[in-house]
Tab-separated table of N, CA, C and O and ligand atoms in Angstrom:
chain	number	residue	atom	x	y	z
A	1	UNK	N	0.852	-1.187	0.000
A	1	UNK	CA	0.000	0.000	0.000
A	1	UNK	C	0.890	1.240	0.000
A	1	UNK	O	1.845	1.320	0.739
A	2	UNK	N	0.579	2.173	-0.833
A	2	UNK	CA	1.336	3.405	-0.875
A	2	UNK	C	0.932	4.294	0.296
A	2	UNK	O	-0.129	4.132	0.878
A	3	UNK	N	1.795	5.239	0.623
A	3	UNK	CA	1.502	6.119	1.750
A	3	UNK	C	0.190	6.873	1.567
A	3	UNK	O	-0.518	7.143	2.505
A	4	UNK	N	-0.133	7.195	0.334
A	4	UNK	CA	-1.367	7.947	0.085
A	4	UNK	C	-2.607	7.079	0.283
A	4	UNK	O	-3.712	7.571	0.224
A	5	UNK	N	-2.402	5.778	0.538
A	5	UNK	CA	-3.534	4.887	0.731
A	5	UNK	C	-4.006	4.245	-0.554
A	5	UNK	O	-4.908	3.430	-0.545
A	6	UNK	N	-3.375	4.612	-1.668
A	6	UNK	CA	-3.731	4.012	-2.950
A	6	UNK	C	-2.919	2.734	-3.119
A	6	UNK	O	-1.708	2.736	-2.937
A	7	UNK	N	-3.592	1.662	-3.432
A	7	UNK	CA	-2.897	0.382	-3.582
A	7	UNK	C	-1.990	0.414	-4.804
A	7	UNK	O	-2.362	0.914	-5.857
A	8	UNK	N	-0.818	-0.112	-4.640
A	8	UNK	CA	0.152	-0.220	-5.731
A	8	UNK	C	-0.321	-1.301	-6.701
A	8	UNK	O	-0.839	-2.322	-6.278
A	9	UNK	N	-0.120	-1.049	-7.980
A	9	UNK	CA	-0.473	-2.042	-8.996
A	9	UNK	C	0.826	-2.613	-9.564
A	9	UNK	O	1.752	-1.862	-9.884
A	10	UNK	N	0.880	-3.929	-9.669
A	10	UNK	CA	2.083	-4.601	-10.145
A	10	UNK	C	1.854	-5.215	-11.516
A	10	UNK	O	0.727	-5.476	-11.926
A	11	UNK	N	2.977	-5.472	-12.142
A	11	UNK	CA	2.982	-6.164	-13.425
A	11	UNK	C	3.971	-7.327	-13.295
A	11	UNK	O	5.131	-7.127	-12.948
A	12	UNK	N	3.490	-8.521	-13.545
A	12	UNK	CA	4.329	-9.721	-13.493
A	12	UNK	C	4.557	-10.217	-14.905
A	12	UNK	O	3.627	-10.246	-15.709
A	13	UNK	N	5.763	-10.621	-15.191
A	13	UNK	CA	6.046	-11.228	-16.496
A	13	UNK	C	6.868	-12.491	-16.268
A	13	UNK	O	7.784	-12.518	-15.451
A	14	UNK	N	6.498	-13.532	-16.980
A	14	UNK	CA	7.222	-14.810	-16.925
A	14	UNK	C	7.886	-15.005	-18.277
A	14	UNK	O	7.238	-14.859	-19.320
A	15	UNK	N	9.179	-15.313	-18.267
A	15	UNK	CA	9.878	-15.487	-19.535
A	15	UNK	C	9.386	-16.742	-20.248
A	15	UNK	O	8.942	-17.689	-19.607
A	16	UNK	N	9.452	-16.688	-21.550
A	16	UNK	CA	8.926	-17.829	-22.291
A	16	UNK	C	9.742	-18.164	-23.532
A	16	UNK	O	9.188	-18.412	-24.602
A	17	UNK	N	11.037	-18.166	-23.367
A	17	UNK	CA	11.860	-18.700	-24.443
A	17	UNK	C	11.751	-20.215	-24.403
A	17	UNK	O	11.181	-20.777	-23.451
A	18	UNK	N	12.270	-20.899	-25.383
A	18	UNK	CA	12.117	-22.351	-25.434
A	18	UNK	C	12.717	-23.089	-24.236
A	18	UNK	O	12.145	-24.072	-23.764
A	19	UNK	N	13.840	-22.629	-23.729
A	19	UNK	CA	14.452	-23.331	-22.590
A	19	UNK	C	13.570	-23.264	-21.349
A	19	UNK	O	13.335	-24.270	-20.685
A	20	UNK	N	13.096	-22.079	-21.034
A	20	UNK	CA	12.287	-21.935	-19.822
A	20	UNK	C	10.903	-22.536	-20.023
A	20	UNK	O	10.313	-23.044	-19.065
A	21	UNK	N	10.399	-22.504	-21.245
A	21	UNK	CA	9.128	-23.184	-21.506
A	21	UNK	C	9.300	-24.677	-21.222
A	21	UNK	O	8.455	-25.305	-20.585
A	22	UNK	N	10.407	-25.220	-21.663
A	22	UNK	CA	10.686	-26.646	-21.423
A	22	UNK	C	10.801	-26.926	-19.923
A	22	UNK	O	10.420	-27.994	-19.444
A	23	UNK	N	11.312	-25.951	-19.181
A	23	UNK	CA	11.541	-26.147	-17.743
A	23	UNK	C	10.387	-25.675	-16.860
A	23	UNK	O	10.562	-25.507	-15.661
A	24	UNK	N	9.227	-25.428	-17.452
A	24	UNK	CA	8.046	-25.188	-16.615
A	24	UNK	C	7.506	-23.775	-16.581
A	24	UNK	O	6.708	-23.451	-15.696
A	25	UNK	N	7.916	-22.899	-17.511
A	25	UNK	CA	7.428	-21.516	-17.487
A	25	UNK	C	5.905	-21.453	-17.588
A	25	UNK	O	5.276	-20.607	-16.939
A	26	UNK	N	5.313	-22.332	-18.367
A	26	UNK	CA	3.861	-22.283	-18.500
A	26	UNK	C	3.172	-22.595	-17.169
A	26	UNK	O	2.199	-21.931	-16.790
A	27	UNK	N	3.694	-23.560	-16.434
A	27	UNK	CA	3.121	-23.901	-15.129
A	27	UNK	C	3.298	-22.738	-14.146
A	27	UNK	O	2.423	-22.457	-13.331
A	28	UNK	N	4.433	-22.070	-14.227
A	28	UNK	CA	4.676	-20.898	-13.371
A	28	UNK	C	3.673	-19.795	-13.709
A	28	UNK	O	3.060	-19.194	-12.812
A	29	UNK	N	3.502	-19.547	-14.994
A	29	UNK	CA	2.555	-18.515	-15.436
A	29	UNK	C	1.143	-18.846	-14.938
A	29	UNK	O	0.452	-17.986	-14.371
A	30	UNK	N	0.714	-20.084	-15.133
A	30	UNK	CA	-0.640	-20.474	-14.726
A	30	UNK	C	-0.806	-20.397	-13.213
A	30	UNK	O	-1.867	-19.988	-12.717
A	31	UNK	N	0.212	-20.765	-12.457
A	31	UNK	CA	0.137	-20.705	-10.994
A	31	UNK	C	0.018	-19.257	-10.521
A	31	UNK	O	-0.756	-18.956	-9.606
A	32	UNK	N	0.788	-18.366	-11.143
A	32	UNK	CA	0.717	-16.949	-10.769
A	32	UNK	C	-0.668	-16.394	-11.092
A	32	UNK	O	-1.278	-15.685	-10.282
A	33	UNK	N	-1.150	-16.747	-12.257
A	33	UNK	CA	-2.470	-16.264	-12.681
A	33	UNK	C	-3.564	-16.765	-11.730
A	33	UNK	O	-4.435	-16.006	-11.315
A	34	UNK	N	-3.473	-18.029	-11.362
A	34	UNK	CA	-4.469	-18.603	-10.448
A	34	UNK	C	-4.362	-17.969	-9.065
A	34	UNK	O	-5.371	-17.708	-8.407
A	35	UNK	N	-3.146	-17.717	-8.607
A	35	UNK	CA	-2.949	-17.116	-7.284
A	35	UNK	C	-3.526	-15.703	-7.242
A	35	UNK	O	-4.130	-15.293	-6.248
A	36	UNK	N	-3.354	-14.962	-8.329
A	36	UNK	CA	-3.926	-13.608	-8.393
A	36	UNK	C	-5.445	-13.697	-8.303
A	36	UNK	O	-6.087	-12.945	-7.557
A	37	UNK	N	-6.003	-14.646	-9.030
A	37	UNK	CA	-7.454	-14.831	-9.023
A	37	UNK	C	-7.939	-15.272	-7.641
A	37	UNK	O	-8.879	-14.705	-7.095
A	38	UNK	N	-7.277	-16.272	-7.064
A	38	UNK	CA	-7.699	-16.821	-5.774
A	38	UNK	C	-7.660	-15.777	-4.661
A	38	UNK	O	-8.454	-15.837	-3.722
A	39	UNK	N	-6.722	-14.853	-4.750
A	39	UNK	CA	-6.569	-13.855	-3.696
A	39	UNK	C	-7.287	-12.549	-4.006
A	39	UNK	O	-7.153	-11.575	-3.275
A	40	UNK	N	-8.017	-12.534	-5.096
A	40	UNK	CA	-8.783	-11.329	-5.458
A	40	UNK	C	-7.896	-10.147	-5.759
A	40	UNK	O	-8.256	-9.004	-5.470
A	41	UNK	N	-6.730	-10.414	-6.363
A	41	UNK	CA	-5.769	-9.338	-6.625
A	41	UNK	C	-5.798	-8.860	-8.083
A	41	UNK	O	-4.909	-8.136	-8.514
A	42	UNK	N	-6.805	-9.241	-8.806
A	42	UNK	CA	-6.857	-8.918	-10.230
A	42	UNK	C	-6.752	-7.435	-10.536
A	42	UNK	O	-6.168	-7.050	-11.541
A	43	UNK	N	-7.286	-6.605	-9.673
A	43	UNK	CA	-7.232	-5.159	-9.913
A	43	UNK	C	-5.854	-4.595	-9.607
A	43	UNK	O	-5.541	-3.469	-9.968
A	44	UNK	N	-5.034	-5.390	-8.941
A	44	UNK	CA	-3.717	-4.899	-8.526
A	44	UNK	C	-2.572	-5.605	-9.215
A	44	UNK	O	-1.406	-5.394	-8.867
A	45	UNK	N	-2.866	-6.486	-10.144
A	45	UNK	CA	-1.771	-7.254	-10.732
A	45	UNK	C	-2.085	-7.691	-12.154
A	45	UNK	O	-3.061	-8.412	-12.380
A	46	UNK	N	-1.280	-7.243	-13.064
A	46	UNK	CA	-1.377	-7.684	-14.449
A	46	UNK	C	-0.334	-8.775	-14.648
A	46	UNK	O	0.753	-8.703	-14.091
A	47	UNK	N	-0.673	-9.770	-15.438
A	47	UNK	CA	0.282	-10.849	-15.711
A	47	UNK	C	0.505	-10.932	-17.207
A	47	UNK	O	-0.455	-10.900	-17.989
A	48	UNK	N	1.765	-11.007	-17.585
A	48	UNK	CA	2.090	-11.008	-19.008
A	48	UNK	C	3.190	-12.028	-19.277
A	48	UNK	O	3.923	-12.422	-18.366
A	49	UNK	N	3.290	-12.413	-20.517
A	49	UNK	CA	4.429	-13.226	-20.935
A	49	UNK	C	5.588	-12.314	-21.259
A	49	UNK	O	5.406	-11.268	-21.876
A	50	UNK	N	6.761	-12.709	-20.820
A	50	UNK	CA	7.962	-11.997	-21.235
A	50	UNK	C	8.638	-12.784	-22.337
A	50	UNK	O	8.136	-13.823	-22.774
A	51	UNK	N	9.760	-12.286	-22.770
A	51	UNK	CA	10.532	-13.012	-23.767
A	51	UNK	C	11.619	-13.795	-23.057
A	51	UNK	O	11.438	-14.234	-21.925
A	52	UNK	N	12.744	-13.941	-23.696
A	52	UNK	CA	13.898	-14.570	-23.058
A	52	UNK	C	14.778	-13.455	-22.511
A	52	UNK	O	15.127	-12.522	-23.224
A	53	UNK	N	15.121	-13.539	-21.239
A	53	UNK	CA	15.960	-12.519	-20.607
A	53	UNK	C	17.437	-12.863	-20.696
A	53	UNK	O	18.263	-12.218	-20.062
A	54	UNK	N	17.749	-13.918	-21.427
A	54	UNK	CA	19.140	-14.330	-21.555
A	54	UNK	C	19.659	-15.008	-20.299
A	54	UNK	O	20.860	-15.107	-20.089
A	55	UNK	N	18.747	-15.457	-19.463
A	55	UNK	CA	19.136	-16.095	-18.209
A	55	UNK	C	18.455	-17.442	-18.073
A	55	UNK	O	17.979	-17.824	-16.998
A	56	UNK	N	18.419	-18.161	-19.180
A	56	UNK	CA	17.719	-19.454	-19.208
A	56	UNK	C	18.301	-20.444	-18.202
A	56	UNK	O	17.576	-21.285	-17.677
A	57	UNK	N	19.594	-20.333	-17.942
A	57	UNK	CA	20.219	-21.277	-17.015
A	57	UNK	C	19.637	-21.146	-15.609
A	57	UNK	O	19.763	-22.065	-14.802
A	58	UNK	N	19.018	-20.018	-15.327
A	58	UNK	CA	18.459	-19.774	-13.994
A	58	UNK	C	16.934	-19.817	-13.996
A	58	UNK	O	16.298	-19.553	-12.992
A	59	UNK	N	16.333	-20.057	-15.137
A	59	UNK	CA	14.891	-19.956	-15.272
A	59	UNK	C	14.139	-21.194	-14.825
A	59	UNK	O	14.759	-22.175	-14.404
A	60	UNK	N	12.827	-21.110	-14.947
A	60	UNK	CA	12.055	-19.977	-15.435
A	60	UNK	C	12.204	-18.754	-14.511
A	60	UNK	O	12.366	-18.897	-13.304
A	61	UNK	N	12.135	-17.593	-15.113
A	61	UNK	CA	12.299	-16.341	-14.381
A	61	UNK	C	10.982	-15.564	-14.363
A	61	UNK	O	10.243	-15.561	-15.344
A	62	UNK	N	10.757	-14.904	-13.254
A	62	UNK	CA	9.558	-14.090	-13.106
A	62	UNK	C	10.018	-12.674	-12.754
A	62	UNK	O	10.848	-12.496	-11.865
A	63	UNK	N	9.499	-11.682	-13.442
A	63	UNK	CA	9.861	-10.289	-13.185
A	63	UNK	C	8.653	-9.571	-12.612
A	63	UNK	O	7.544	-9.693	-13.133
A	64	UNK	N	8.879	-8.844	-11.543
A	64	UNK	CA	7.814	-8.039	-10.929
A	64	UNK	C	8.210	-6.583	-11.040
A	64	UNK	O	9.336	-6.203	-10.698
A	65	UNK	N	7.294	-5.782	-11.521
A	65	UNK	CA	7.510	-4.338	-11.602
A	65	UNK	C	6.266	-3.629	-11.100
A	65	UNK	O	5.170	-4.185	-11.132
A	66	UNK	N	6.447	-2.395	-10.687
A	66	UNK	CA	5.286	-1.566	-10.389
A	66	UNK	C	4.726	-1.136	-11.728
A	66	UNK	O	5.469	-0.698	-12.613
A	67	UNK	N	3.450	-1.307	-11.896
A	67	UNK	CA	2.812	-0.964	-13.163
A	67	UNK	C	2.524	0.530	-13.203
A	67	UNK	O	1.867	1.071	-12.320
A	68	UNK	N	3.037	1.160	-14.237
A	68	UNK	CA	2.761	2.586	-14.434
A	68	UNK	C	1.499	2.709	-15.269
A	68	UNK	O	1.329	1.982	-16.240
A	69	UNK	N	0.668	3.631	-14.902
A	69	UNK	CA	-0.573	3.818	-15.665
A	69	UNK	C	-0.297	4.092	-17.132
A	69	UNK	O	-1.067	3.717	-18.000
A	70	UNK	N	0.829	4.729	-17.395
A	70	UNK	CA	1.169	5.051	-18.782
A	70	UNK	C	1.812	3.867	-19.499
A	70	UNK	O	2.064	3.916	-20.693
A	71	UNK	N	2.080	2.798	-18.749
A	71	UNK	CA	2.749	1.639	-19.332
A	71	UNK	C	1.801	0.773	-20.130
A	71	UNK	O	0.607	1.047	-20.207
A	72	UNK	N	2.341	-0.275	-20.724
A	72	UNK	CA	1.518	-1.142	-21.564
A	72	UNK	C	0.482	-1.896	-20.738
A	72	UNK	O	0.768	-2.311	-19.630
A	73	UNK	N	-0.703	-2.037	-21.242
A	73	UNK	CA	-1.766	-2.739	-20.536
A	73	UNK	C	-1.962	-4.142	-21.077
A	73	UNK	O	-2.517	-4.993	-20.415
A	74	UNK	N	-1.503	-4.370	-22.274
A	74	UNK	CA	-1.750	-5.679	-22.880
A	74	UNK	C	-0.650	-6.668	-22.513
A	74	UNK	O	0.464	-6.269	-22.199
A	75	UNK	N	-0.993	-7.943	-22.539
A	75	UNK	CA	0.061	-8.926	-22.383
A	75	UNK	C	0.755	-9.013	-23.735
A	75	UNK	O	0.263	-8.495	-24.717
A	76	UNK	N	1.878	-9.635	-23.796
A	76	UNK	CA	2.698	-9.686	-24.997
A	76	UNK	C	3.194	-8.304	-25.413
A	76	UNK	O	3.382	-8.021	-26.579
A	77	UNK	N	3.393	-7.441	-24.443
A	77	UNK	CA	3.975	-6.138	-24.740
A	77	UNK	C	5.493	-6.265	-24.805
A	77	UNK	O	6.093	-7.010	-24.034
A	78	UNK	N	6.114	-5.527	-25.697
A	78	UNK	CA	7.571	-5.587	-25.794
A	78	UNK	C	8.231	-5.119	-24.502
A	78	UNK	O	9.354	-5.493	-24.208
A	79	UNK	N	7.521	-4.324	-23.702
A	79	UNK	CA	8.085	-3.851	-22.435
A	79	UNK	C	8.339	-5.001	-21.481
A	79	UNK	O	9.167	-4.902	-20.584
A	80	UNK	N	7.646	-6.104	-21.645
A	80	UNK	CA	7.835	-7.243	-20.761
A	80	UNK	C	8.921	-8.176	-21.274
A	80	UNK	O	9.244	-9.161	-20.630
A	81	UNK	N	9.471	-7.877	-22.428
A	81	UNK	CA	10.418	-8.791	-23.058
A	81	UNK	C	11.872	-8.499	-22.717
A	81	UNK	O	12.773	-9.112	-23.254
A	82	UNK	N	12.095	-7.547	-21.858
A	82	UNK	CA	13.476	-7.212	-21.533
A	82	UNK	C	13.567	-6.769	-20.083
A	82	UNK	O	12.570	-6.384	-19.473
A	83	UNK	N	14.785	-6.809	-19.580
A	83	UNK	CA	15.055	-6.281	-18.251
A	83	UNK	C	15.642	-4.906	-18.433
A	83	UNK	O	16.511	-4.710	-19.276
A	84	UNK	N	15.181	-3.950	-17.675
A	84	UNK	CA	15.697	-2.594	-17.850
A	84	UNK	C	16.478	-2.105	-16.631
A	84	UNK	O	17.099	-1.061	-16.676
A	85	UNK	N	16.435	-2.851	-15.557
A	85	UNK	CA	17.216	-2.479	-14.379
A	85	UNK	C	16.702	-1.259	-13.660
A	85	UNK	O	17.439	-0.613	-12.918
A	86	UNK	N	15.445	-0.936	-13.870
A	86	UNK	CA	14.897	0.245	-13.215
A	86	UNK	C	14.556	-0.057	-11.759
A	86	UNK	O	14.392	-1.227	-11.387
A	87	UNK	N	14.459	0.992	-10.956
A	87	UNK	CA	14.053	0.811	-9.562
A	87	UNK	C	12.679	0.166	-9.551
A	87	UNK	O	11.820	0.501	-10.362
A	88	UNK	N	12.504	-0.768	-8.668
A	88	UNK	CA	11.207	-1.427	-8.576
A	88	UNK	C	11.078	-2.636	-9.481
A	88	UNK	O	10.025	-3.261	-9.516
A	89	UNK	N	12.153	-2.961	-10.209
A	89	UNK	CA	12.146	-4.157	-11.053
A	89	UNK	C	12.835	-5.290	-10.283
A	89	UNK	O	13.989	-5.144	-9.892
A	90	UNK	N	12.130	-6.380	-10.083
A	90	UNK	CA	12.669	-7.520	-9.340
A	90	UNK	C	12.666	-8.742	-10.230
A	90	UNK	O	11.629	-9.091	-10.793
A	91	UNK	N	13.808	-9.384	-10.330
A	91	UNK	CA	13.920	-10.614	-11.114
A	91	UNK	C	14.013	-11.796	-10.148
A	91	UNK	O	14.928	-11.868	-9.327
A	92	UNK	N	13.050	-12.675	-10.252
A	92	UNK	CA	13.047	-13.895	-9.438
A	92	UNK	C	13.425	-15.072	-10.325
A	92	UNK	O	12.655	-15.449	-11.211
A	93	UNK	N	14.576	-15.676	-10.102
A	93	UNK	CA	14.977	-16.838	-10.899
A	93	UNK	C	14.462	-18.140	-10.267
A	93	UNK	O	13.921	-18.136	-9.157
A	94	UNK	N	14.659	-19.237	-10.990
A	94	UNK	CA	14.371	-20.564	-10.429
A	94	UNK	C	12.934	-20.753	-10.000
A	94	UNK	O	12.671	-21.373	-8.964
A	95	UNK	N	12.025	-20.243	-10.818
A	95	UNK	CA	10.619	-20.315	-10.424
A	95	UNK	C	10.016	-21.701	-10.613
A	95	UNK	O	10.359	-22.443	-11.528
A	96	UNK	N	9.105	-22.003	-9.687
A	96	UNK	CA	8.220	-23.147	-9.836
A	96	UNK	C	6.846	-22.643	-9.376
A	96	UNK	O	6.733	-21.508	-8.882
A	97	UNK	N	5.796	-23.419	-9.539
A	97	UNK	CA	4.466	-22.922	-9.185
A	97	UNK	C	4.342	-22.460	-7.727
A	97	UNK	O	3.727	-21.425	-7.449
A	98	UNK	N	4.918	-23.185	-6.786
A	98	UNK	CA	4.801	-22.801	-5.376
A	98	UNK	C	5.488	-21.466	-5.111
A	98	UNK	O	4.972	-20.609	-4.380
A	99	UNK	N	6.642	-21.274	-5.721
A	99	UNK	CA	7.354	-19.997	-5.543
A	99	UNK	C	6.584	-18.855	-6.189
A	99	UNK	O	6.530	-17.745	-5.656
A	100	UNK	N	5.999	-19.112	-7.339
A	100	UNK	CA	5.213	-18.070	-8.007
A	100	UNK	C	4.029	-17.660	-7.126
A	100	UNK	O	3.715	-16.480	-6.991
A	101	UNK	N	3.400	-18.643	-6.512
A	101	UNK	CA	2.268	-18.323	-5.621
A	101	UNK	C	2.745	-17.503	-4.425
A	101	UNK	O	2.077	-16.554	-3.996
A	102	UNK	N	3.910	-17.833	-3.881
A	102	UNK	CA	4.444	-17.091	-2.729
A	102	UNK	C	4.731	-15.641	-3.113
A	102	UNK	O	4.498	-14.715	-2.325
A	103	UNK	N	5.222	-15.433	-4.322
A	103	UNK	CA	5.516	-14.074	-4.773
A	103	UNK	C	4.229	-13.263	-4.940
A	103	UNK	O	4.160	-12.100	-4.552
A	104	UNK	N	3.210	-13.895	-5.486
A	104	UNK	CA	1.932	-13.182	-5.610
A	104	UNK	C	1.421	-12.818	-4.218
A	104	UNK	O	1.007	-11.679	-3.970
A	105	UNK	N	1.487	-13.762	-3.303
A	105	UNK	CA	0.961	-13.512	-1.967
A	105	UNK	C	1.749	-12.415	-1.233
A	105	UNK	O	1.160	-11.508	-0.654
A	106	UNK	N	3.069	-12.500	-1.266
A	106	UNK	CA	3.886	-11.568	-0.487
A	106	UNK	C	4.198	-10.264	-1.215
A	106	UNK	O	3.981	-9.178	-0.683
A	107	UNK	N	4.749	-10.389	-2.407
A	107	UNK	CA	5.196	-9.183	-3.118
A	107	UNK	C	4.000	-8.345	-3.573
A	107	UNK	O	3.952	-7.141	-3.338
A	108	UNK	N	3.033	-9.019	-4.197
A	108	UNK	CA	1.858	-8.284	-4.678
A	108	UNK	C	0.874	-8.047	-3.545
A	108	UNK	O	0.441	-6.917	-3.311
A	109	UNK	N	0.543	-9.096	-2.824
A	109	UNK	CA	-0.501	-8.982	-1.813
A	109	UNK	C	-0.114	-8.138	-0.619
A	109	UNK	O	-0.947	-7.435	-0.052
A	110	UNK	N	1.163	-8.189	-0.230
A	110	UNK	CA	1.597	-7.454	0.968
A	110	UNK	C	2.665	-6.409	0.677
A	110	UNK	O	3.262	-5.869	1.606
A	111	UNK	N	2.939	-6.183	-0.595
A	111	UNK	CA	3.961	-5.194	-0.994
A	111	UNK	C	5.319	-5.488	-0.368
A	111	UNK	O	6.071	-4.575	-0.025
A	112	UNK	N	5.617	-6.792	-0.221
A	112	UNK	CA	6.900	-7.165	0.384
A	112	UNK	C	7.648	-8.101	-0.555
A	112	UNK	O	7.298	-9.286	-0.672
A	113	UNK	N	8.683	-7.592	-1.232
A	113	UNK	CA	9.492	-8.488	-2.062
A	113	UNK	C	9.969	-9.682	-1.240
A	113	UNK	O	10.241	-9.552	-0.044
A	114	UNK	N	10.059	-10.839	-1.886
A	114	UNK	CA	10.405	-12.071	-1.178
A	114	UNK	C	11.917	-12.260	-1.237
A	114	UNK	O	12.454	-12.852	-2.176
A	115	UNK	N	12.592	-11.742	-0.242
A	115	UNK	CA	14.061	-11.758	-0.226
A	115	UNK	C	14.629	-13.153	-0.419
A	115	UNK	O	15.633	-13.335	-1.106
A	116	UNK	N	14.002	-14.143	0.179
A	116	UNK	CA	14.528	-15.512	0.111
A	116	UNK	C	14.525	-16.057	-1.313
A	116	UNK	O	15.252	-16.998	-1.603
A	117	UNK	N	13.740	-15.471	-2.198
A	117	UNK	CA	13.665	-15.968	-3.574
A	117	UNK	C	14.406	-15.074	-4.573
A	117	UNK	O	14.433	-15.360	-5.759
A	118	UNK	N	14.995	-14.001	-4.071
A	118	UNK	CA	15.772	-13.118	-4.943
A	118	UNK	C	17.216	-13.611	-5.020
A	118	UNK	O	17.695	-14.244	-4.072
A	119	UNK	N	17.919	-13.321	-6.101
A	119	UNK	CA	19.337	-13.693	-6.161
A	119	UNK	C	20.099	-13.041	-5.013
A	119	UNK	O	19.749	-11.944	-4.566
A	120	UNK	N	21.129	-13.706	-4.539
A	120	UNK	CA	21.882	-13.209	-3.387
A	120	UNK	C	22.459	-11.819	-3.636
A	120	UNK	O	22.591	-11.018	-2.710
A	121	UNK	N	22.784	-11.497	-4.893
A	121	UNK	CA	23.398	-10.197	-5.174
A	121	UNK	C	22.389	-9.161	-5.661
A	121	UNK	O	22.770	-8.104	-6.152
A	122	UNK	N	21.102	-9.440	-5.533
A	122	UNK	CA	20.095	-8.483	-6.001
A	122	UNK	C	20.074	-7.273	-5.094
A	122	UNK	O	20.206	-7.401	-3.872
A	123	UNK	N	19.910	-6.065	-5.678
A	123	UNK	CA	19.797	-4.885	-4.832
A	123	UNK	C	18.552	-4.964	-3.972
A	123	UNK	O	17.520	-5.432	-4.426
A	124	UNK	N	18.668	-4.593	-2.733
A	124	UNK	CA	17.504	-4.564	-1.834
A	124	UNK	C	16.969	-3.138	-1.797
A	124	UNK	O	17.649	-2.239	-1.337
A	125	UNK	N	15.785	-2.955	-2.323
A	125	UNK	CA	15.212	-1.603	-2.386
A	125	UNK	C	14.135	-1.435	-1.353
A	125	UNK	O	13.483	-2.315	-0.978
B	201	LIG	S1	13.549	-18.246	-21.636
B	201	LIG	FE1	13.720	-17.732	-19.570
B	201	LIG	S2	15.519	-16.525	-19.576
B	201	LIG	FE2	15.533	-17.400	-21.529
C-alpha cells in the first residue's frame, strides 16, 4: 500500500523462451495467474508473458515491476520482453508454481518483495 492509501499495482512477467518453456514456465505462469485470481488481486496485478531474458540457465524467471498507468496494458507487450534495471524491477529466478504463488501472496498482496527468492546479489530496495 502506498503512503497515500492508494494500492500499488504490479505487473508480473514470466519469460517464455524455449528453454524456460521446457523447464516449466507455462506452469509458473498459470500458478501466478491462479494465485492472483484466488486472492482477489486482479485489480492490482497484471500478468504477461515476457521473452527470453538471456538467463535461461536460472529460469524460469519471473519479473515483478510496479505498473505505471502510462505503461503497456496488454500482455505480450515488448516492455515485458526485456530487463531494464529500473528501480522497482525484481527478477526472481528458479521459479516453480509454489514460488510463483508465494511471490503473488507476499510481493503483490503485501507489498513485500520475497528476499529468500531473490538472487543473493540483487539490490535490496
Ligand atoms: S527463456 Fe527464460 S531466460 Fe531465456
